[in-house]
XYZ file of C-alpha atoms in Angstrom:
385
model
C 0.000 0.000 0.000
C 1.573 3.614 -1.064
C 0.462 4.924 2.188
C 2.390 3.310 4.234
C 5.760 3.192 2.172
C 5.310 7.363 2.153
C 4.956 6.923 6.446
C 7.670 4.278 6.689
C 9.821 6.341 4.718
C 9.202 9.615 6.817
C 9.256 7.751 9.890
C 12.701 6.536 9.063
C 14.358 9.788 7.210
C 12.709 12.265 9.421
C 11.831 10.210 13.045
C 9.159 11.762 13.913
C 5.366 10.444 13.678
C 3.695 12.379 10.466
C 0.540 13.613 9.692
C -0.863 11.584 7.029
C -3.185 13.603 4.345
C -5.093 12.440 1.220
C -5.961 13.811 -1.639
C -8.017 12.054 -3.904
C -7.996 12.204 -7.904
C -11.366 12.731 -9.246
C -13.624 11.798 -12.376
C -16.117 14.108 -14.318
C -19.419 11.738 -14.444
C -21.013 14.247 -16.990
C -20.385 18.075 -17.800
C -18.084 18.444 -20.460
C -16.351 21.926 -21.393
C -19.497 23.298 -19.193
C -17.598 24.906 -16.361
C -16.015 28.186 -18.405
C -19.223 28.879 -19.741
C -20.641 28.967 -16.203
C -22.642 25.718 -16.438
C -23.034 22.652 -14.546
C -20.739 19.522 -13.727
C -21.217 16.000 -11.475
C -17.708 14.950 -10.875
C -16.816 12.502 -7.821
C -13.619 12.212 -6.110
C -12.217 9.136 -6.050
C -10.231 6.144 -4.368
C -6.853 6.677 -6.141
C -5.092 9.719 -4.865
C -2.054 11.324 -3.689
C -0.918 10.996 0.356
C 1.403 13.747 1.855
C 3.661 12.457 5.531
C 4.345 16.227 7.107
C 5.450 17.123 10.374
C 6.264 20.478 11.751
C 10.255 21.343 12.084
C 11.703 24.282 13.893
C 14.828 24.853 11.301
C 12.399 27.733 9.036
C 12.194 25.611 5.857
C 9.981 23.516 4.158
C 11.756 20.433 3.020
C 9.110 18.543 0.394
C 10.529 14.806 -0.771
C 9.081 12.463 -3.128
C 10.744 9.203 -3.804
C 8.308 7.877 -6.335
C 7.520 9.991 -9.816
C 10.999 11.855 -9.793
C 13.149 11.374 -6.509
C 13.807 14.784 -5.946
C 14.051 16.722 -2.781
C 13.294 20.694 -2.563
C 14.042 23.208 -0.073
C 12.177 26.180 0.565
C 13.578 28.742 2.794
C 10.235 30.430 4.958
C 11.715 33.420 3.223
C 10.315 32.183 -0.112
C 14.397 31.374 -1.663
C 14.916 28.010 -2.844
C 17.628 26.330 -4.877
C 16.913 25.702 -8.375
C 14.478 22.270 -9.046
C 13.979 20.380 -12.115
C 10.780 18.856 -11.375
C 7.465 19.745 -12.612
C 5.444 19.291 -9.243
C 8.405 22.208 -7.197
C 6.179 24.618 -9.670
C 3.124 24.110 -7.913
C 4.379 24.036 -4.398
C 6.455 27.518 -5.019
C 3.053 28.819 -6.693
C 1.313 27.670 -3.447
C 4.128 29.147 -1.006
C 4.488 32.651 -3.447
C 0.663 33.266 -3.094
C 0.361 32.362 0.612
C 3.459 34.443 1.809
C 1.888 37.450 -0.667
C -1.560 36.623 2.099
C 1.004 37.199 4.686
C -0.133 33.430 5.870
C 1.586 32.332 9.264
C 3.999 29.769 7.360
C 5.736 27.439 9.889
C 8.927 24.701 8.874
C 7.018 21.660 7.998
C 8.767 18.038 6.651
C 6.768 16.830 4.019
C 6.851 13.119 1.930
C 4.466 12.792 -0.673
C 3.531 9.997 -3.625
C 0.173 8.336 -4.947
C -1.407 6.062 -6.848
C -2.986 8.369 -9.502
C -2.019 7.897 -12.989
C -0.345 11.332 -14.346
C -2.017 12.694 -17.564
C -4.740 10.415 -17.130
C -7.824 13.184 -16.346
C -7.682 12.567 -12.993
C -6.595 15.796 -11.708
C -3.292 14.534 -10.374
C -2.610 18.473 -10.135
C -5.696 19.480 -8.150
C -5.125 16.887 -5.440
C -1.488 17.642 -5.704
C -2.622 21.529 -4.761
C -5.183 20.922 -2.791
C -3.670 17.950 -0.786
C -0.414 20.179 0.091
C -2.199 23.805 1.195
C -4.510 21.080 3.356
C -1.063 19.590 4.640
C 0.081 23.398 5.407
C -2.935 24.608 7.541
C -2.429 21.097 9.589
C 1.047 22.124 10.758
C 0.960 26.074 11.022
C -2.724 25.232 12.876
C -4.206 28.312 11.064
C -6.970 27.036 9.123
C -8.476 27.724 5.714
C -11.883 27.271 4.728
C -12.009 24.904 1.887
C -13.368 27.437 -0.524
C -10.280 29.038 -0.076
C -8.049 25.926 -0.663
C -9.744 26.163 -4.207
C -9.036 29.016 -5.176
C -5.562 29.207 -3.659
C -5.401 26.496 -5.747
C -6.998 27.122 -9.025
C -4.496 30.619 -8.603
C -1.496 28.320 -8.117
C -2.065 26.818 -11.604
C -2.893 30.362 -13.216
C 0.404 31.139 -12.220
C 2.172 28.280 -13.703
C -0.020 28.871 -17.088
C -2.958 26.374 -17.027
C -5.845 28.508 -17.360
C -8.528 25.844 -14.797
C -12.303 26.687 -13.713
C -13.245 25.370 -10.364
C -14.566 22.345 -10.826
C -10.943 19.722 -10.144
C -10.338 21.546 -6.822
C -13.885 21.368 -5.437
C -14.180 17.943 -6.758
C -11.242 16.928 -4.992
C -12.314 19.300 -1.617
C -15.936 18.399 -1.459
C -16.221 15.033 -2.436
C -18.045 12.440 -0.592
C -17.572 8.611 -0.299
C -20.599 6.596 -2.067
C -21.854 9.995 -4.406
C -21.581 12.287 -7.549
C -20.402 15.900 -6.674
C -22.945 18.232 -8.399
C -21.362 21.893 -8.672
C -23.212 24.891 -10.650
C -20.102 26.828 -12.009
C -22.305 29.940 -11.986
C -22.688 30.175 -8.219
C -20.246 27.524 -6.980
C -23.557 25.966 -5.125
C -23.340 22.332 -4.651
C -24.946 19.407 -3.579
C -24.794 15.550 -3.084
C -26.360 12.765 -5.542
C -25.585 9.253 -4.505
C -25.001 6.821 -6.730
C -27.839 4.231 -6.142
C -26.099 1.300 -8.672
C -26.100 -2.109 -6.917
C -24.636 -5.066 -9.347
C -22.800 -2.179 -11.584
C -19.375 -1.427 -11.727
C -16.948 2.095 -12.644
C -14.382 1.571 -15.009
C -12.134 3.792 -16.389
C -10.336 3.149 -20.030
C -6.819 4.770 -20.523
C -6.700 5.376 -24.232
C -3.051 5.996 -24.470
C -3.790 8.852 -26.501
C -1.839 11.127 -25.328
C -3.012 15.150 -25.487
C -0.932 17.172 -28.581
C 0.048 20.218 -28.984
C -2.996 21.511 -30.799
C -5.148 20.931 -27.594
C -4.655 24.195 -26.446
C -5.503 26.135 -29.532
C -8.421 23.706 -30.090
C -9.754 24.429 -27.025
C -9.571 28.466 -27.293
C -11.573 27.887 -30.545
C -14.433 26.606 -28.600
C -14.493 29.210 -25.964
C -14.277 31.898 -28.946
C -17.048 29.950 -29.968
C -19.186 30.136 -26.791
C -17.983 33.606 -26.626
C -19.190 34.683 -30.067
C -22.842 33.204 -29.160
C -23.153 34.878 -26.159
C -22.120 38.560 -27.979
C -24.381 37.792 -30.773
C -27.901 36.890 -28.332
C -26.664 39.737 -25.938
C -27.903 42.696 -28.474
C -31.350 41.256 -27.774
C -31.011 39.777 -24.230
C -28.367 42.638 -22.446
C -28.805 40.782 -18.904
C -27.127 37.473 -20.785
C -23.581 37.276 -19.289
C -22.589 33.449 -20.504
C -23.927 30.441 -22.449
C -26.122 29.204 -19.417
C -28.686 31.614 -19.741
C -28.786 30.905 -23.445
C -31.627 28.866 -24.513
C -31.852 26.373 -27.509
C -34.766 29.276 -29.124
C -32.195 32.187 -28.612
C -30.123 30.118 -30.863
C -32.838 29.902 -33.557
C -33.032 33.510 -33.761
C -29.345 34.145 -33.735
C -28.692 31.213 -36.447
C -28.520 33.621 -39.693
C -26.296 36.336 -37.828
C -23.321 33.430 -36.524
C -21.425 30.999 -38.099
C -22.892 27.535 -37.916
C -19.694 25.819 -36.508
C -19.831 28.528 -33.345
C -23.923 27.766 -33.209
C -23.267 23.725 -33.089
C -20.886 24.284 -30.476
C -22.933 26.219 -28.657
C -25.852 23.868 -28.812
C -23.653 21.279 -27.636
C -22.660 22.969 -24.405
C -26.719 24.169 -23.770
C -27.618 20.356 -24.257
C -24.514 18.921 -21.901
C -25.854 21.074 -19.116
C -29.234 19.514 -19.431
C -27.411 16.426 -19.674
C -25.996 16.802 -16.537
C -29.864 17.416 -14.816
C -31.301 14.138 -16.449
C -27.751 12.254 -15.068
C -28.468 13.659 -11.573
C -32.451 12.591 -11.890
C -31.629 8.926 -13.411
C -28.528 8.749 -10.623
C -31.724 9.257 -7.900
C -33.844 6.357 -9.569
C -30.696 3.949 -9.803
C -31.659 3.176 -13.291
C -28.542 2.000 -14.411
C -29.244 1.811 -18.232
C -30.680 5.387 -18.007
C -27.571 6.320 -16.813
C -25.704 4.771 -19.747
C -27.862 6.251 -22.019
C -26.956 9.499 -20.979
C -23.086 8.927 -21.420
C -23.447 7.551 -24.678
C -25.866 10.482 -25.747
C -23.201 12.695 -24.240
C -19.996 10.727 -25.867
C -20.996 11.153 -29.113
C -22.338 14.770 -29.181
C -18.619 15.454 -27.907
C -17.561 13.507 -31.311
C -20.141 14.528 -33.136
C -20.946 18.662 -32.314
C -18.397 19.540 -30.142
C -16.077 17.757 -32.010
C -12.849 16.663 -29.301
C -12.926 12.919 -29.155
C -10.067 11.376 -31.707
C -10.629 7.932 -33.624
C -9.519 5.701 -30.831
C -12.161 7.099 -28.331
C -14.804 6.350 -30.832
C -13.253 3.421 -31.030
C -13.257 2.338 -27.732
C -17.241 3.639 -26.896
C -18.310 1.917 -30.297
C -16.579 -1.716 -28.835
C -18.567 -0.612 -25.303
C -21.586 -0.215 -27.140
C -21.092 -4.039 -29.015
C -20.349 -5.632 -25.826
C -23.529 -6.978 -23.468
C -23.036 -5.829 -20.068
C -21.134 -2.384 -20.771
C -24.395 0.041 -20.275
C -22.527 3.174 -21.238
C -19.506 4.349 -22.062
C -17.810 7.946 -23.251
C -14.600 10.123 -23.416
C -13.911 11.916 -20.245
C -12.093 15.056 -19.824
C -11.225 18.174 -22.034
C -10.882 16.035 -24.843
C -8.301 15.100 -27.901
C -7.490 12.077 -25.916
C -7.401 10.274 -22.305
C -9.684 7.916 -20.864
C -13.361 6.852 -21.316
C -15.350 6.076 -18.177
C -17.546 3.101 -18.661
C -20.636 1.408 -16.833
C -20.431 -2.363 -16.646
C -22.334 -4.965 -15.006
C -20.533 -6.307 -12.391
C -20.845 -10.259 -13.008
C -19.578 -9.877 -16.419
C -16.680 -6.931 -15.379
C -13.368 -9.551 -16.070
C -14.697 -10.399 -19.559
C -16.127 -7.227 -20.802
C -12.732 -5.476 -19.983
C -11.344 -8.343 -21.601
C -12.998 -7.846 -24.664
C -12.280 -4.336 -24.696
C -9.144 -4.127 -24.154
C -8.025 -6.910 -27.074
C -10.591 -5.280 -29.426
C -8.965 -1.716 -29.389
C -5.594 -3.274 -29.546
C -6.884 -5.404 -32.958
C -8.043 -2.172 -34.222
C -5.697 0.390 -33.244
C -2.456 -1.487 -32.626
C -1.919 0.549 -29.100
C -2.383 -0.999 -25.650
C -5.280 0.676 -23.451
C -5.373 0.227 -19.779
C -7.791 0.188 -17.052
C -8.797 1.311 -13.449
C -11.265 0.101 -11.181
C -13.397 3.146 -9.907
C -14.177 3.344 -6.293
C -15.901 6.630 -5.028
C -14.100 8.123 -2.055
C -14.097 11.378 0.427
C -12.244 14.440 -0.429
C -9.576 15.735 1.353
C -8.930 14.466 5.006
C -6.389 13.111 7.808
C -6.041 9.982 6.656
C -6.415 7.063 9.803
């Protein structure tokens, strides 16, 4: 178990008992490219997840270690100085420490150990929970606490600053969550609530692609929010309150249609339609009808491939071998698209076989090797016993 090497290790390079803190990884159920137009999402946190050892020192630094991704150890001076680092995770934690000294925050020296078992590049927000799991692991040793709200955005800030332009949703996923349920967050109003996921004799599974994102992800996805942007300009000369795409309606688009491009009103349409697909999710979640459920991720699978237009080949792929297969209800791409994993609804008693199937299937057809996780939904953030 990870846990345990990251305490054994502390214990034994640092002899001291250590906090233990998890931060769990987290999945997007339904709610695709909704959150920067102010819409709605149901993500869950999950099992998988990233621990951080840390116990308070009285020498003025933090001293971060990980042994696992890169074995690299960083010094940071309470002064904010630090030698020069080569890894990619020292970004976020001098992000973190920048923006918290700037809040004049009572920093105190603090050991810290971290590793997990999330998959990197995967969609799993390995750099929310690493964010969110390490200002958590501060406020435990300085005993000064923030509110959670404020971990998000501390977070969300930290990754501004190192260039990756996130909503909200990965850091309140990964705060909020709660063992057994979906996560539903309005991005308009950051209101939130519980669903649980009522799905006896069904199984999560999530498909790794090995797709990796390109280059032209970024670019792609500033089309669409040009896109979205364009609509919104376009219905505000009749509707002046209108401030994003969720107060749009599907008969503002009608009357906008000869005064926009048609690409900018399918994508639109697209992200008007995944918000209401998120409502029916939440409604079908309620009943426990599992086959409702996977209707709604195929429906919303291929109007990514289909209007929106960010799955690749192989994701099609992989949904279209779902969809031949008894026993997987639903499958579709998750994440912000141009590769990564597809989440998938199986029945349990035929899980082994179906994944089976799958996986030999997409390597007949694409040549590449996919992999898969088992999907348990966890608790956000916590002291971990």
């Amino acid at each position: 178990m990870i846990h345990k090497e990251i305490k054994s290790y502390f214990t034994e390079n640092y002899n001291s008992q250590p906090i233990l803190i998890k931060a769990p990884g987290r999945i997007n159920l339904i709610g695709e490219h909704t959150d920067y137009n102010e819409g709605l999402v149901l993500p869950a946190s999950i099992e998988k997840g990233i621990y951080f050892a840390v116990s308070g020192n009285d020498n003025d630094t933090i001293q971060i270690e990980t042994f696992l991704t890169q074995p690299e150890k960083i010094v940071f001076q309470l002064s904010g100085e630090h030698e020069k680092f080569t890894s990619f995770w020292g970004n976020y934690f001098k992000a973190i420490l920048e923006i918290l000294i700037a809040k004049k925050y009572p920093l105190k020296g603090m050991d810290c150990v971290f590793g997990g078992d999330i998959p990197i590049g995967s969609g799993l927000s390995s750099s929310a929970a690493l964010c969110c799991g390490f200002i958590y692991a501060i406020t435990k040793v300085s005993d000064k606490e923030i509110s959670r709200e404020d971990i998000a955005l501390i977070a969300q800030e930290a990754e501004h600053k190192i260039g990756l332009n996130c909503g909200l949703m990965d850091q309140y996923a990964v705060l909020f969550g709660k063992k057994g349920n979906a996560f539903f967050l309005d991005c308009k109003d950051l209101s939130h609530s519980y669903i649980p996921i009522n799905l006896d004799g069904y199984s999560w599974v999530l498909v790794n692609s090995n797709i990796k994102h390109n280059l032209a992800v970024d670019s792609e996805y500033n089309k669409r929010r040009v896109s979205c942007e364009n609509i919104v300009k376009e219905v505000q000369k009749n509707r002046p309150e209108i401030t994003s795409l969720r107060d749009v309606t599907l008969e503002d688009l009608v009357t906008v249609k000869n005064d926009v491009s048609s690409i900018d009103a399918q994508r639109a349409k697209y992200v008007i339609e995944e918000n209401n697909r998120v409502l029916k999710m939440m409604h079908v979640l309620t009943e426990g009808n599992a086959y409702a459920v996977g209707d709604v991720l195929k429906e919303g699978h291929w109007a990514m491939s289909k209007q929106y237009e960010i799955t690749t080949a192989e994701l099609d792929a992989l949904v279209k071998i779902g969809e031949n297969l008894e026993g997987v209800v639903g499958s579709r791409m998750m994440g912000g698209g141009f590769g990564g994993c597809t989440i998938n609804l199986m029945k349990t008693e035929n899980l082994d076989f179906n994944i089976k199937s799958m996986l030999e299937q997409y390597k007949d057809q694409t040549d590449i090797d996919a992999e898969y996780y088992h999907l348990a939904i966890d608790d956000g953030v916590k002291v971990f016993e």
